[in-house]
Amino acid sequence: MKANVGSLDRIVRIIAGLAILGAGYYFKSWWGLIGFGPILTGTFRFCPAYLPFGLSTCSKPEEKK
């Protein structure tokens, strides 16, 4: 698995995942477990939904000449 989630994207995903988990706990709903998706993709820096579209929010290292 090649990393395709950049730093800012990673932070946003983890915060959003925690917010979804918190909302699920507050409203006592099992739907809050969906928050684990963004947390896991942010933690592992890999999003399978980016693969079919060839997307990546990681910064690309500059090539040395």
PDB file of N, CA and C in Angstrom:
ATOM      1  N   MET A   1       0.844  -1.184   0.000  1.00  0.00           N
ATOM      2  CA  MET A   1       0.000   0.000   0.000  1.00  0.00           C
ATOM      3  C   MET A   1       0.885   1.241   0.000  1.00  0.00           C
ATOM      4  N   LYS A   2       0.732   2.011  -1.017  1.00  0.00           N
ATOM      5  CA  LYS A   2       1.469   3.253  -1.128  1.00  0.00           C
ATOM      6  C   LYS A   2       0.628   4.362  -0.495  1.00  0.00           C
ATOM      7  N   ALA A   3       1.237   5.190   0.324  1.00  0.00           N
ATOM      8  CA  ALA A   3       0.517   6.278   0.998  1.00  0.00           C
ATOM      9  C   ALA A   3      -0.060   7.243  -0.040  1.00  0.00           C
ATOM     10  N   ASN A   4      -1.343   7.588   0.127  1.00  0.00           N
ATOM     11  CA  ASN A   4      -1.961   8.540  -0.787  1.00  0.00           C
ATOM     12  C   ASN A   4      -2.772   9.608  -0.041  1.00  0.00           C
ATOM     13  N   VAL A   5      -2.573   9.706   1.273  1.00  0.00           N
ATOM     14  CA  VAL A   5      -3.256  10.712   2.095  1.00  0.00           C
ATOM     15  C   VAL A   5      -2.194  11.633   2.678  1.00  0.00           C
ATOM     16  N   GLY A   6      -2.282  12.920   2.345  1.00  0.00           N
ATOM     17  CA  GLY A   6      -1.312  13.897   2.809  1.00  0.00           C
ATOM     18  C   GLY A   6      -1.555  14.343   4.244  1.00  0.00           C
ATOM     19  N   SER A   7      -0.703  15.237   4.725  1.00  0.00           N
ATOM     20  CA  SER A   7      -0.734  15.674   6.120  1.00  0.00           C
ATOM     21  C   SER A   7      -2.026  16.385   6.501  1.00  0.00           C
ATOM     22  N   LEU A   8      -2.430  17.377   5.727  1.00  0.00           N
ATOM     23  CA  LEU A   8      -3.648  18.119   6.053  1.00  0.00           C
ATOM     24  C   LEU A   8      -4.872  17.214   5.932  1.00  0.00           C
ATOM     25  N   ASP A   9      -4.913  16.406   4.885  1.00  0.00           N
ATOM     26  CA  ASP A   9      -6.009  15.456   4.685  1.00  0.00           C
ATOM     27  C   ASP A   9      -6.081  14.483   5.863  1.00  0.00           C
ATOM     28  N   ARG A  10      -4.947  14.057   6.335  1.00  0.00           N
ATOM     29  CA  ARG A  10      -4.861  13.123   7.467  1.00  0.00           C
ATOM     30  C   ARG A  10      -5.453  13.738   8.732  1.00  0.00           C
ATOM     31  N   ILE A  11      -5.080  14.961   9.025  1.00  0.00           N
ATOM     32  CA  ILE A  11      -5.576  15.646  10.220  1.00  0.00           C
ATOM     33  C   ILE A  11      -7.083  15.842  10.140  1.00  0.00           C
ATOM     34  N   VAL A  12      -7.567  16.274   8.983  1.00  0.00           N
ATOM     35  CA  VAL A  12      -9.007  16.493   8.801  1.00  0.00           C
ATOM     36  C   VAL A  12      -9.775  15.188   8.966  1.00  0.00           C
ATOM     37  N   ARG A  13      -9.253  14.099   8.410  1.00  0.00           N
ATOM     38  CA  ARG A  13      -9.923  12.806   8.514  1.00  0.00           C
ATOM     39  C   ARG A  13     -10.014  12.337   9.966  1.00  0.00           C
ATOM     40  N   ILE A  14      -8.935  12.478  10.721  1.00  0.00           N
ATOM     41  CA  ILE A  14      -8.931  12.024  12.107  1.00  0.00           C
ATOM     42  C   ILE A  14      -9.884  12.864  12.950  1.00  0.00           C
ATOM     43  N   ILE A  15      -9.873  14.180  12.763  1.00  0.00           N
ATOM     44  CA  ILE A  15     -10.784  15.045  13.518  1.00  0.00           C
ATOM     45  C   ILE A  15     -12.239  14.751  13.149  1.00  0.00           C
ATOM     46  N   ALA A  16     -12.516  14.580  11.860  1.00  0.00           N
ATOM     47  CA  ALA A  16     -13.882  14.273  11.426  1.00  0.00           C
ATOM     48  C   ALA A  16     -14.333  12.916  11.973  1.00  0.00           C
ATOM     49  N   GLY A  17     -13.453  11.942  11.966  1.00  0.00           N
ATOM     50  CA  GLY A  17     -13.782  10.626  12.497  1.00  0.00           C
ATOM     51  C   GLY A  17     -14.102  10.678  13.983  1.00  0.00           C
ATOM     52  N   LEU A  18     -13.316  11.443  14.729  1.00  0.00           N
ATOM     53  CA  LEU A  18     -13.582  11.590  16.161  1.00  0.00           C
ATOM     54  C   LEU A  18     -14.904  12.313  16.399  1.00  0.00           C
ATOM     55  N   ALA A  19     -15.207  13.301  15.572  1.00  0.00           N
ATOM     56  CA  ALA A  19     -16.478  14.027  15.700  1.00  0.00           C
ATOM     57  C   ALA A  19     -17.658  13.101  15.410  1.00  0.00           C
ATOM     58  N   ILE A  20     -17.532  12.248  14.394  1.00  0.00           N
ATOM     59  CA  ILE A  20     -18.607  11.317  14.062  1.00  0.00           C
ATOM     60  C   ILE A  20     -18.794  10.295  15.191  1.00  0.00           C
ATOM     61  N   LEU A  21     -17.685   9.788  15.723  1.00  0.00           N
ATOM     62  CA  LEU A  21     -17.783   8.865  16.854  1.00  0.00           C
ATOM     63  C   LEU A  21     -18.447   9.536  18.053  1.00  0.00           C
ATOM     64  N   GLY A  22     -18.046  10.778  18.326  1.00  0.00           N
ATOM     65  CA  GLY A  22     -18.629  11.520  19.442  1.00  0.00           C
ATOM     66  C   GLY A  22     -20.117  11.764  19.249  1.00  0.00           C
ATOM     67  N   ALA A  23     -20.519  12.105  18.035  1.00  0.00           N
ATOM     68  CA  ALA A  23     -21.936  12.328  17.752  1.00  0.00           C
ATOM     69  C   ALA A  23     -22.719  11.030  17.908  1.00  0.00           C
ATOM     70  N   GLY A  24     -22.154   9.933  17.467  1.00  0.00           N
ATOM     71  CA  GLY A  24     -22.808   8.640  17.625  1.00  0.00           C
ATOM     72  C   GLY A  24     -22.985   8.272  19.082  1.00  0.00           C
ATOM     73  N   TYR A  25     -21.983   8.554  19.887  1.00  0.00           N
ATOM     74  CA  TYR A  25     -22.073   8.279  21.322  1.00  0.00           C
ATOM     75  C   TYR A  25     -23.106   9.190  21.975  1.00  0.00           C
ATOM     76  N   TYR A  26     -23.084  10.464  21.608  1.00  0.00           N
ATOM     77  CA  TYR A  26     -24.014  11.439  22.190  1.00  0.00           C
ATOM     78  C   TYR A  26     -25.469  11.080  21.881  1.00  0.00           C
ATOM     79  N   PHE A  27     -25.734  10.715  20.624  1.00  0.00           N
ATOM     80  CA  PHE A  27     -27.093  10.380  20.212  1.00  0.00           C
ATOM     81  C   PHE A  27     -27.422   8.895  20.398  1.00  0.00           C
ATOM     82  N   LYS A  28     -26.470   8.151  20.973  1.00  0.00           N
ATOM     83  CA  LYS A  28     -26.643   6.715  21.229  1.00  0.00           C
ATOM     84  C   LYS A  28     -27.081   5.969  19.959  1.00  0.00           C
ATOM     85  N   SER A  29     -26.305   6.170  18.913  1.00  0.00           N
ATOM     86  CA  SER A  29     -26.603   5.562  17.619  1.00  0.00           C
ATOM     87  C   SER A  29     -25.408   4.734  17.148  1.00  0.00           C
ATOM     88  N   TRP A  30     -25.704   3.593  16.563  1.00  0.00           N
ATOM     89  CA  TRP A  30     -24.661   2.753  16.001  1.00  0.00           C
ATOM     90  C   TRP A  30     -24.028   3.384  14.767  1.00  0.00           C
ATOM     91  N   TRP A  31     -24.693   4.353  14.155  1.00  0.00           N
ATOM     92  CA  TRP A  31     -24.157   5.023  12.975  1.00  0.00           C
ATOM     93  C   TRP A  31     -22.844   5.737  13.280  1.00  0.00           C
ATOM     94  N   GLY A  32     -22.583   6.028  14.538  1.00  0.00           N
ATOM     95  CA  GLY A  32     -21.331   6.673  14.915  1.00  0.00           C
ATOM     96  C   GLY A  32     -20.114   5.825  14.612  1.00  0.00           C
ATOM     97  N   LEU A  33     -20.311   4.522  14.466  1.00  0.00           N
ATOM     98  CA  LEU A  33     -19.182   3.641  14.157  1.00  0.00           C
ATOM     99  C   LEU A  33     -18.596   3.917  12.778  1.00  0.00           C
ATOM    100  N   ILE A  34     -19.327   4.621  11.941  1.00  0.00           N
ATOM    101  CA  ILE A  34     -18.801   5.023  10.632  1.00  0.00           C
ATOM    102  C   ILE A  34     -17.561   5.899  10.808  1.00  0.00           C
ATOM    103  N   GLY A  35     -17.432   6.545  11.957  1.00  0.00           N
ATOM    104  CA  GLY A  35     -16.275   7.392  12.243  1.00  0.00           C
ATOM    105  C   GLY A  35     -14.958   6.643  12.231  1.00  0.00           C
ATOM    106  N   PHE A  36     -15.007   5.320  12.377  1.00  0.00           N
ATOM    107  CA  PHE A  36     -13.763   4.551  12.323  1.00  0.00           C
ATOM    108  C   PHE A  36     -13.142   4.557  10.930  1.00  0.00           C
ATOM    109  N   GLY A  37     -13.947   4.738   9.893  1.00  0.00           N
ATOM    110  CA  GLY A  37     -13.426   4.786   8.521  1.00  0.00           C
ATOM    111  C   GLY A  37     -12.427   5.911   8.316  1.00  0.00           C
ATOM    112  N   PRO A  38     -12.822   7.168   8.584  1.00  0.00           N
ATOM    113  CA  PRO A  38     -11.867   8.260   8.422  1.00  0.00           C
ATOM    114  C   PRO A  38     -10.668   8.153   9.374  1.00  0.00           C
ATOM    115  N   ILE A  39     -10.896   7.640  10.583  1.00  0.00           N
ATOM    116  CA  ILE A  39      -9.788   7.497  11.528  1.00  0.00           C
ATOM    117  C   ILE A  39      -8.767   6.501  10.996  1.00  0.00           C
ATOM    118  N   LEU A  40      -9.229   5.380  10.478  1.00  0.00           N
ATOM    119  CA  LEU A  40      -8.308   4.367   9.953  1.00  0.00           C
ATOM    120  C   LEU A  40      -7.579   4.845   8.702  1.00  0.00           C
ATOM    121  N   THR A  41      -8.293   5.510   7.789  1.00  0.00           N
ATOM    122  CA  THR A  41      -7.623   5.992   6.577  1.00  0.00           C
ATOM    123  C   THR A  41      -6.623   7.090   6.909  1.00  0.00           C
ATOM    124  N   GLY A  42      -6.917   7.896   7.921  1.00  0.00           N
ATOM    125  CA  GLY A  42      -5.966   8.921   8.339  1.00  0.00           C
ATOM    126  C   GLY A  42      -4.764   8.329   9.051  1.00  0.00           C
ATOM    127  N   THR A  43      -4.991   7.308   9.846  1.00  0.00           N
ATOM    128  CA  THR A  43      -3.902   6.673  10.593  1.00  0.00           C
ATOM    129  C   THR A  43      -2.939   5.935   9.672  1.00  0.00           C
ATOM    130  N   PHE A  44      -3.495   5.170   8.733  1.00  0.00           N
ATOM    131  CA  PHE A  44      -2.651   4.378   7.835  1.00  0.00           C
ATOM    132  C   PHE A  44      -2.210   5.136   6.590  1.00  0.00           C
ATOM    133  N   ARG A  45      -2.707   6.371   6.416  1.00  0.00           N
ATOM    134  CA  ARG A  45      -2.350   7.237   5.289  1.00  0.00           C
ATOM    135  C   ARG A  45      -2.644   6.589   3.937  1.00  0.00           C
ATOM    136  N   PHE A  46      -3.691   5.785   3.890  1.00  0.00           N
ATOM    137  CA  PHE A  46      -4.084   5.112   2.654  1.00  0.00           C
ATOM    138  C   PHE A  46      -5.598   5.128   2.542  1.00  0.00           C
ATOM    139  N   CYS A  47      -6.099   5.618   1.415  1.00  0.00           N
ATOM    140  CA  CYS A  47      -7.538   5.660   1.169  1.00  0.00           C
ATOM    141  C   CYS A  47      -7.841   4.844  -0.080  1.00  0.00           C
ATOM    142  N   PRO A  48      -8.542   3.697   0.073  1.00  0.00           N
ATOM    143  CA  PRO A  48      -8.832   2.872  -1.097  1.00  0.00           C
ATOM    144  C   PRO A  48      -9.750   3.553  -2.111  1.00  0.00           C
ATOM    145  N   ALA A  49     -10.532   4.532  -1.689  1.00  0.00           N
ATOM    146  CA  ALA A  49     -11.418   5.242  -2.618  1.00  0.00           C
ATOM    147  C   ALA A  49     -10.626   6.130  -3.584  1.00  0.00           C
ATOM    148  N   TYR A  50      -9.397   6.494  -3.243  1.00  0.00           N
ATOM    149  CA  TYR A  50      -8.563   7.312  -4.122  1.00  0.00           C
ATOM    150  C   TYR A  50      -7.982   6.506  -5.289  1.00  0.00           C
ATOM    151  N   LEU A  51      -7.839   5.189  -5.127  1.00  0.00           N
ATOM    152  CA  LEU A  51      -7.175   4.355  -6.142  1.00  0.00           C
ATOM    153  C   LEU A  51      -7.822   4.400  -7.523  1.00  0.00           C
ATOM    154  N   PRO A  52      -9.140   4.190  -7.660  1.00  0.00           N
ATOM    155  CA  PRO A  52      -9.713   4.174  -9.009  1.00  0.00           C
ATOM    156  C   PRO A  52      -9.557   5.492  -9.762  1.00  0.00           C
ATOM    157  N   PHE A  53      -9.434   6.580  -9.022  1.00  0.00           N
ATOM    158  CA  PHE A  53      -9.324   7.897  -9.652  1.00  0.00           C
ATOM    159  C   PHE A  53      -7.886   8.379  -9.766  1.00  0.00           C
ATOM    160  N   GLY A  54      -6.946   7.640  -9.204  1.00  0.00           N
ATOM    161  CA  GLY A  54      -5.545   8.019  -9.269  1.00  0.00           C
ATOM    162  C   GLY A  54      -5.222   9.255  -8.450  1.00  0.00           C
ATOM    163  N   LEU A  55      -5.998   9.509  -7.410  1.00  0.00           N
ATOM    164  CA  LEU A  55      -5.792  10.696  -6.584  1.00  0.00           C
ATOM    165  C   LEU A  55      -4.763  10.450  -5.496  1.00  0.00           C
ATOM    166  N   SER A  56      -4.106  11.511  -5.080  1.00  0.00           N
ATOM    167  CA  SER A  56      -3.187  11.467  -3.958  1.00  0.00           C
ATOM    168  C   SER A  56      -3.038  12.890  -3.426  1.00  0.00           C
ATOM    169  N   THR A  57      -3.122  13.032  -2.113  1.00  0.00           N
ATOM    170  CA  THR A  57      -2.923  14.346  -1.515  1.00  0.00           C
ATOM    171  C   THR A  57      -1.539  14.455  -0.874  1.00  0.00           C
ATOM    172  N   CYS A  58      -0.708  13.441  -1.084  1.00  0.00           N
ATOM    173  CA  CYS A  58       0.670  13.486  -0.574  1.00  0.00           C
ATOM    174  C   CYS A  58       1.500  14.415  -1.449  1.00  0.00           C
ATOM    175  N   SER A  59       2.420  15.094  -0.807  1.00  0.00           N
ATOM    176  CA  SER A  59       3.332  15.924  -1.592  1.00  0.00           C
ATOM    177  C   SER A  59       4.352  15.004  -2.254  1.00  0.00           C
ATOM    178  N   LYS A  60       4.668  15.298  -3.486  1.00  0.00           N
ATOM    179  CA  LYS A  60       5.614  14.476  -4.225  1.00  0.00           C
ATOM    180  C   LYS A  60       7.022  15.026  -4.032  1.00  0.00           C
ATOM    181  N   PRO A  61       7.974  14.150  -3.722  1.00  0.00           N
ATOM    182  CA  PRO A  61       9.344  14.610  -3.564  1.00  0.00           C
ATOM    183  C   PRO A  61       9.902  15.124  -4.891  1.00  0.00           C
ATOM    184  N   GLU A  62      10.679  16.174  -4.813  1.00  0.00           N
ATOM    185  CA  GLU A  62      11.268  16.733  -6.026  1.00  0.00           C
ATOM    186  C   GLU A  62      12.387  15.821  -6.513  1.00  0.00           C
ATOM    187  N   GLU A  63      12.474  15.672  -7.817  1.00  0.00           N
ATOM    188  CA  GLU A  63      13.512  14.839  -8.387  1.00  0.00           C
ATOM    189  C   GLU A  63      14.841  15.572  -8.374  1.00  0.00           C
ATOM    190  N   LYS A  64      15.919  14.846  -8.056  1.00  0.00           N
ATOM    191  CA  LYS A  64      17.249  15.434  -8.065  1.00  0.00           C
ATOM    192  C   LYS A  64      17.812  15.374  -9.470  1.00  0.00           C
ATOM    193  N   LYS A  65      18.461  16.448  -9.893  1.00  0.00           N
ATOM    194  CA  LYS A  65      19.039  16.495 -11.239  1.00  0.00           C
ATOM    195  C   LYS A  65      20.525  16.280 -11.184  1.00  0.00           C
TER     196      LYS A  65
END
